[in-house]
Amino acid sequence: MGSLYETLYDILFQPQVGMRNIAERKNVGQAFLVFLPCMIIPIWTFINAFHVNEMAKMMNIMIVFEVIGGMVIWILGATIWNLIAELFGGRGSVVSLFTALGFIHIIRLAIIPLWALVSFMPENSKTFLTMLSMLSVISWAFYLDFIAIKEVHQLSTAKAVLVMITPILVVGLLCIIGTIFIGNFLMHMSM
Amino acid sequence: MYKKSVIILIVLFILGSLGGLIFRGSKQVPSQSEKIAVIYVEGVIVGGRGQGNVFVEQGGTDQVIKQLHEARDDRSVKAVVLRVNSPGGSAAASQEVGEEIKKLRATGKIVVTSMGDVAASGGYWLAACTDKIYANSTTMTGSIGVYVPYANWEELYKKIGIYQEKIKSGQHKDILSPERAMTSEERAIIQVMVDDIYNQFLVVVAEGRKMDIEQVRKLADGRIYTGNQAKQLGLVDELGNMYDAIDGAVALAGIKGKPEIKEYGKQSPWNMIFGVNEEAGSLLEKVLFNQAKNALNSGGSMDVSPNKWQVK
């Protein structure tokens, strides 16, 4: 367990070193150990602390969906980014990247102290601050994703950024092409 | 060791925040705001489960009864607004819903009717069971009465050469059959039944409206009234739209502040996107509504056809 503490410390305070170590150790079991509570605790807190009555009725289902959804995104993220990183000349393995992305879920817990802080703020600013806190956690997670890709695959900063944004660019491009095709099809239909 | 201490401190800090959030949340449990339930009675009132799918539920009074039950069991619901837009329908189905409204009122909850375009016959039966009735001045209401539709196609059958044989267990088993004329004895039987249901209807209106039964009888010759006329005759309490009815329910229930409105029933995604559109509604609803419009145009009384009694 000692190495888990060290890994978590490194992720939070010296992410480059942390990601390099994770890539070497490939401890998938520990990544799962971090992933599960980090998926469950924030949603449980949200439902119970904010008394979302409608959601409370379906809490168990929501937690299951959250975990399954998180798992799918984790696996897809690891495989797609790994594939693109290899295309860009990356030298890491998919297991290393998968493990690193699993550890990054620890950042989700940062939302809890932020919510606690927001709960003391004036009522009219709460929504904005809640959104801001979530955005900051997401940004931090993205930064760590970037570090993970960079360190696991030993890529340059520019290439790591490209690997990160390539899936978004591809999806955007597909949407544009799809819109053009559908628009063209509808235009012919109406004529 | 240093790294372990830092992580333990962070975990403790997160746990502390979590505890604080839960504790603070428990102190600020939002008091269940007082709600006004809005239940819709639309189209022809027919018994049964109607038609439903994942997206929408429609037709059949079982749904309305279920919604009334839910409103009764929901402690936060202080009053119910029954939005009636119906030309009537089956007597039994109307009675069933009417009795459920009375049970709801017996729990101390207020029930107010808001009449839409039409709230006639069975629609009025339901309204009469509520605490207060709101109608638009042009709403078509009234039509307090009962009829049993009957068609005699005997001559037509003869012309096209159809002769139906029946083996009956009793002489009145095929009463109201369209292939022969009704006997005077059968007419008397049906008339007694119609009168019985009519009298039950009169009692419901007299009790609900706190009117003398003879006074109701004078108004209940089957004719329809505008909301304006109905108000003058005491069949309606106030003129106003659904939001006036909601305000009325708020006042009667003694709710302070703005209540939360809770609408029952599913709205179809089609209607959510494009608004209420008859064409987009189900075929069943269209057919039933057209039937009802025809009934109303021809003097509109409560349809108590034997089909609805299930005595065939």
Short mmCIF file of C-alpha atoms in Angstrom, two decimals, chain B residues 10 21 29 51 114 138 194 240 311:
data_model
loop_
_atom_site.label_atom_id
_atom_site.label_comp_id
_atom_site.label_asym_id
_atom_site.label_seq_id
_atom_site.Cartn_x
_atom_site.Cartn_y
_atom_site.Cartn_z
CA ILE B 10 -5.84 15.01 2.23
CA LEU B 21 -21.57 18.80 3.42
CA VAL B 29 -33.32 19.98 4.11
CA GLN B 51 -53.24 3.02 -24.33
CA SER B 114 -60.85 23.91 -14.43
CA THR B 138 -67.48 30.05 -23.66
CA VAL B 194 -81.54 5.18 -18.15
CA GLY B 240 -61.57 31.85 -15.37
CA VAL B 311 -73.66 -6.79 -20.36
#
